Coordinates of C-alpha atoms in Angstrom, one line a residue:
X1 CA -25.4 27.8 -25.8
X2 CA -27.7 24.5 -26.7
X3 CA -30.9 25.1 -27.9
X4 CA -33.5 22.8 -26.9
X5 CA -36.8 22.3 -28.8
X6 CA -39.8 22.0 -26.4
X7 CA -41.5 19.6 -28.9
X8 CA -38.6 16.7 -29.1
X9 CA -36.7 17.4 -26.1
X10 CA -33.7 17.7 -28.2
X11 CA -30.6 19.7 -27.9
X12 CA -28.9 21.1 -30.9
X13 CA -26.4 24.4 -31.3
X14 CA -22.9 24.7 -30.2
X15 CA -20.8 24.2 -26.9
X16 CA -17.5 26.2 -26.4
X17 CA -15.6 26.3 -23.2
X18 CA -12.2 28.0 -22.6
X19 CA -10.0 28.4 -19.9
X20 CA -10.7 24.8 -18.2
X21 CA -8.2 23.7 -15.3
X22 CA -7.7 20.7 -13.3
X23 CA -5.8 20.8 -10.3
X24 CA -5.3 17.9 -7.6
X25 CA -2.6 19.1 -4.9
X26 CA -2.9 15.2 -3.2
X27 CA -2.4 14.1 -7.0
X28 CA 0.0 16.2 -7.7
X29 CA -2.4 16.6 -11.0
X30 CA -1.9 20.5 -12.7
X31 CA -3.9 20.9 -16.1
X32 CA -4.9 24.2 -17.3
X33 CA -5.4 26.0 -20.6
X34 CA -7.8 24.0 -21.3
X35 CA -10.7 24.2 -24.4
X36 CA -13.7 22.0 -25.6
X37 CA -15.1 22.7 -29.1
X38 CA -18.5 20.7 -29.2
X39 CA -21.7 20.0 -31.3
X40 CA -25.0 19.1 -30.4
X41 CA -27.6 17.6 -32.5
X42 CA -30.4 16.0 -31.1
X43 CA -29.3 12.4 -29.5
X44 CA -25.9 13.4 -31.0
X45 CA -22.7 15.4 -29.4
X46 CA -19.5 15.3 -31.2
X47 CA -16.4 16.8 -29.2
X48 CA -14.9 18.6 -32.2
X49 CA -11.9 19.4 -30.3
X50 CA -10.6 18.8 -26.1
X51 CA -7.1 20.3 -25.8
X52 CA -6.1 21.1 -22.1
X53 CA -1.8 21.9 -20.9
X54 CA 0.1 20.7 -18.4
X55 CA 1.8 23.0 -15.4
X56 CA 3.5 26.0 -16.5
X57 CA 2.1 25.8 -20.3
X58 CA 2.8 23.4 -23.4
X59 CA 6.2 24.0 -23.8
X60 CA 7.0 22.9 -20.1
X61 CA 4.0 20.2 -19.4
X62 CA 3.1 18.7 -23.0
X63 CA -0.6 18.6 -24.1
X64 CA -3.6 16.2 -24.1
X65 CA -5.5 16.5 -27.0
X66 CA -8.9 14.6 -28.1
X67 CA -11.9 14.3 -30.4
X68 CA -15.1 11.7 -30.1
X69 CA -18.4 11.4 -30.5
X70 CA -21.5 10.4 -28.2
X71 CA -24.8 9.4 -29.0
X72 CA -27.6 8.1 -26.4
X73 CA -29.9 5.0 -27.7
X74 CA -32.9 4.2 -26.3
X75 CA -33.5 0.9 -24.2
X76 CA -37.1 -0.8 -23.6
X77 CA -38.6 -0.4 -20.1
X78 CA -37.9 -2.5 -17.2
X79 CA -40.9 -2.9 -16.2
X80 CA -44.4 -1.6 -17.1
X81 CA -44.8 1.9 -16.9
X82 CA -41.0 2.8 -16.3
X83 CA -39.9 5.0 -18.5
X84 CA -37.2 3.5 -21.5
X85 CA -33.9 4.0 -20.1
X86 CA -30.9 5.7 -22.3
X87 CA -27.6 4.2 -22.7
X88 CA -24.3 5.4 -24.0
X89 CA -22.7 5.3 -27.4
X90 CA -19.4 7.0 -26.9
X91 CA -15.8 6.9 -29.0
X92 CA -13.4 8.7 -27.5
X93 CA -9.9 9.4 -29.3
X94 CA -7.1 11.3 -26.8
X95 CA -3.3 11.8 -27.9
X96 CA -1.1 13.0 -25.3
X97 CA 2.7 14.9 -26.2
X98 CA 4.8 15.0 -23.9
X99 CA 2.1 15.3 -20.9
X100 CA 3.4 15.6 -17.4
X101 CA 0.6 13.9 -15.6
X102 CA 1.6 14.2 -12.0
X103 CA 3.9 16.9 -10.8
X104 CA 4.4 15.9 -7.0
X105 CA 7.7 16.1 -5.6
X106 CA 8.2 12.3 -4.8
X107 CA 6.3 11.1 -8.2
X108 CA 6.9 13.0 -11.4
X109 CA 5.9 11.0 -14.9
X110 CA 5.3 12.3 -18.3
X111 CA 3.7 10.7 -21.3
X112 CA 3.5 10.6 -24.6
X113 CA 1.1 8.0 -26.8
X114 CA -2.3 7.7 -27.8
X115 CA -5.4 5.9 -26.1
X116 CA -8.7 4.8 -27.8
X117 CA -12.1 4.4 -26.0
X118 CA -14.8 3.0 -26.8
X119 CA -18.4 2.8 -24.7
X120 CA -21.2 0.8 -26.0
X121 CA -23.8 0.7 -23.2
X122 CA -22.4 -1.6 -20.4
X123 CA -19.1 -2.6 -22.6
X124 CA -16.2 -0.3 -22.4
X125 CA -13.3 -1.2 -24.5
X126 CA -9.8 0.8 -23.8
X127 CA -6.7 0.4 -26.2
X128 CA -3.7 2.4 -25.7
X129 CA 0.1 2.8 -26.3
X130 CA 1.8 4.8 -24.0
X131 CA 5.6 6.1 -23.8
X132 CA 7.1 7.2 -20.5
X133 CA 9.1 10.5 -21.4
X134 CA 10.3 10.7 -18.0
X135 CA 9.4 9.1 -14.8
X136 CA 11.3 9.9 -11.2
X137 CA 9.2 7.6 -8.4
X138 CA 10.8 8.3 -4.8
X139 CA 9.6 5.3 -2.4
X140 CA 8.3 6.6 0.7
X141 CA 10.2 5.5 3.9
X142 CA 9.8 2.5 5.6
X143 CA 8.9 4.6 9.4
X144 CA 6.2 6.3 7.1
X145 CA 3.0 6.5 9.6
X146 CA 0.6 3.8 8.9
X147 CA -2.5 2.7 10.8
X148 CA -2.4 0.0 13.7
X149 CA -3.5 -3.7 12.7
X150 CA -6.3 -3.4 15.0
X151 CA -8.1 -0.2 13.1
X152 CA -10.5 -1.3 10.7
X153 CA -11.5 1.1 7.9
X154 CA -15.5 0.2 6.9
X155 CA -17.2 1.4 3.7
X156 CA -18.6 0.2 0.9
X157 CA -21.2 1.5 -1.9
X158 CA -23.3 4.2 -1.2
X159 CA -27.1 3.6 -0.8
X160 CA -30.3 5.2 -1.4
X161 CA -33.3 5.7 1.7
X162 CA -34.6 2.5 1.0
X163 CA -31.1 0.8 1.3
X164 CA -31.0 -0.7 -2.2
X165 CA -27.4 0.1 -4.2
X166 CA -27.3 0.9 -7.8
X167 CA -29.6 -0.9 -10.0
X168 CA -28.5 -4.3 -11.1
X169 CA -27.0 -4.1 -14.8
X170 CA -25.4 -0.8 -14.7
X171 CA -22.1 -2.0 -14.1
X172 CA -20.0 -1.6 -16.5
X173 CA -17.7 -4.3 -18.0
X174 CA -14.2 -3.3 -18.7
X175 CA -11.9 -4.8 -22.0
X176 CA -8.6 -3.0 -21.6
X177 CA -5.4 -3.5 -22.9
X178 CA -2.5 -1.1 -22.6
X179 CA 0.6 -1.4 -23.5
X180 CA 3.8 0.7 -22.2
X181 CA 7.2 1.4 -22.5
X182 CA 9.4 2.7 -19.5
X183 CA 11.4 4.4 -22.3
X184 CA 15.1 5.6 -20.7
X185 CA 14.5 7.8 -18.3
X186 CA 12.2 6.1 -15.6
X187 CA 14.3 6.4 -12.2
X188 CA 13.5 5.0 -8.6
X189 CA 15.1 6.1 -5.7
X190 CA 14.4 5.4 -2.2
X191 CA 15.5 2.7 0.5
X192 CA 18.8 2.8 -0.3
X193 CA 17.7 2.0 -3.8
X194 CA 18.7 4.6 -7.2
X195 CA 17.9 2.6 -9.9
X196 CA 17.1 3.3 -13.9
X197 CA 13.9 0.7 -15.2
X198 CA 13.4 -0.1 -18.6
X199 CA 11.1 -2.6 -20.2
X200 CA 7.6 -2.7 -21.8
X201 CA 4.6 -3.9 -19.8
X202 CA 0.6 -4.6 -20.8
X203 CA -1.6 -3.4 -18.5
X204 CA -4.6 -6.2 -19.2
X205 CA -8.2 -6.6 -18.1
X206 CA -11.2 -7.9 -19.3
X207 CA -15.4 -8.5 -18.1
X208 CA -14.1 -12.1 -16.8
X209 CA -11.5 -11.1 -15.1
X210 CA -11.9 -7.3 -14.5
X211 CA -8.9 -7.1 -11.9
X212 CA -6.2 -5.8 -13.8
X213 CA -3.2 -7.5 -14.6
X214 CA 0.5 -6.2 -15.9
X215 CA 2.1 -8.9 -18.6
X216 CA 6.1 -8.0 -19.2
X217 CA 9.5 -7.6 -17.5
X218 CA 11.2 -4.4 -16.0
X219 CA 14.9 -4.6 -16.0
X220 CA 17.2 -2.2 -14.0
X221 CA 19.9 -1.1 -16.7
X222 CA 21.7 0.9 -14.1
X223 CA 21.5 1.1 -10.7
X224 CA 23.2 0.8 -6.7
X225 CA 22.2 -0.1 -3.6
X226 CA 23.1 1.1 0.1
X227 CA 23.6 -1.7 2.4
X228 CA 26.4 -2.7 4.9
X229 CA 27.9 0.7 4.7
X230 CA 28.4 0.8 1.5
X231 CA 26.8 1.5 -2.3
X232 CA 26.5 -2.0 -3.9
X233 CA 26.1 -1.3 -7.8
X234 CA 23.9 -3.9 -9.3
X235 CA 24.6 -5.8 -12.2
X236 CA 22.0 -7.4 -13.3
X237 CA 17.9 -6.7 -11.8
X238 CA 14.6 -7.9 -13.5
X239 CA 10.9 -7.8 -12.3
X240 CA 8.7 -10.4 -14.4
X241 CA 5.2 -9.5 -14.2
X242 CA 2.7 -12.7 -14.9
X243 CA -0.8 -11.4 -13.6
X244 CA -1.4 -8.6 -10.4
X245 CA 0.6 -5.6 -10.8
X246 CA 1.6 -5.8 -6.9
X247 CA 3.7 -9.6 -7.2
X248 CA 6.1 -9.5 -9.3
X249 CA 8.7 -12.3 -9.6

């Protein structure tokens, strides 16, 4: 448990947690096994150890393990007589091995790699290096129900009573850069489509232009495709990605 001294409002001792799961059937997102090893001194927490298993144990759904530390500084008030806000100081260091991160039926991917995080009040800086293990993406049909081009869907941030949104400054401003490899065994079926991608992409985004972007080609190194009654094989198939994930050339 974390003690907490009455006279500094300070938490110190030890944190242990075993048995963690996180399950998403929509997701298709099955981690279990988990354990956190943590220590707490004062404005200090290090996360000694995170390790948590994909479906069916290690040997079947790879492992996610981490270590970081987080500390909370203080900030000067507002205004006068608000109280001095705390922000975060968090470094975050998570290797996955061989981690199947969704199990679904029509979208099954496992990595490998290691990604770095870093949060320093507002600014959050993500670097990473992922490999793709094993990928198998089945596009959904095109008679797949989808809503009518007169339903709109409304919504938007959620408000306190008084109607204001979240306080102005809290947002925080994302530096990203990712880079992946397809590796060989990233396959897409559906459409008439069965193809085998390869290729290394960046996924990029940064506090000017926080929309993210993909930077790289894919290339289809085998492949067919159904059309006219009959399988076409392709020869030669590349997607160039210059800026939004979704348009390609």
């Amino acid at each position: 448990m974390l003690a907490r001294r009455q006279h500094d409002r300070q938490r110190r001792g030890q944190l242990q947690a075993d048995d963690l799961a996180v399950f998403s059937m929509v997701d298709g997102i099955p981690f279990r096994n988990g354990r956190l090893r943590a220590t707490a001194d004062g404005q200090h927490v290090s996360i000694d150890s995170l390790h948590i298993e994909g479906p069916r144990g290690a040997a079947e759904g790879g492992t996610l393990d981490a270590t970081g530390v987080a500390r909370w500084r203080e900030q000067p008030a507002r205004a006068a007589g608000d109280r001095p806000a705390l922000w975060p100081d968090i470094t975050l260091q998570a290797k996955a091995d061989k981690l199947r991160v969704s199990a679904r039926p029509d979208r099954r991917l496992v990595l490998s790699g290691e990604v770095n995080t870093q949060l320093s009040g507002d600014q959050l800086q993500v670097r990473g290096q992922l490999h793709a293990d094993e990928a198998l993406f089945i596009l959904p049909d095109e008679f797949t129900p989808s809503l009518g081009a007169d339903v709109v869907v409304r919504g938007g941030l959620r408000q306190d009573a008084g109607g204001a949104s979240d306080e102005p400054g809290r947002q925080i401003h994302t530096d990203a850069r990712i880079d992946i490899d397809l590796g060989r065994q990233f396959e897409v079926r559906g459409r008439g489509l069965q193809a085998m991608l390869g290729g290394r992409l960046e996924v990029r985004s940064t506090p000017a232009d926080p929309t993210p972007r993909v930077l790289g080609d894919v290339g289809i190194t085998q492949g067919s495709y159904r059309a006219y009654g009959q399988q076409l094989r392709i020869e030669t198939g590349t997607l160039r990605f210059t800026g939004p994930y979704d348009e390609p050339t």
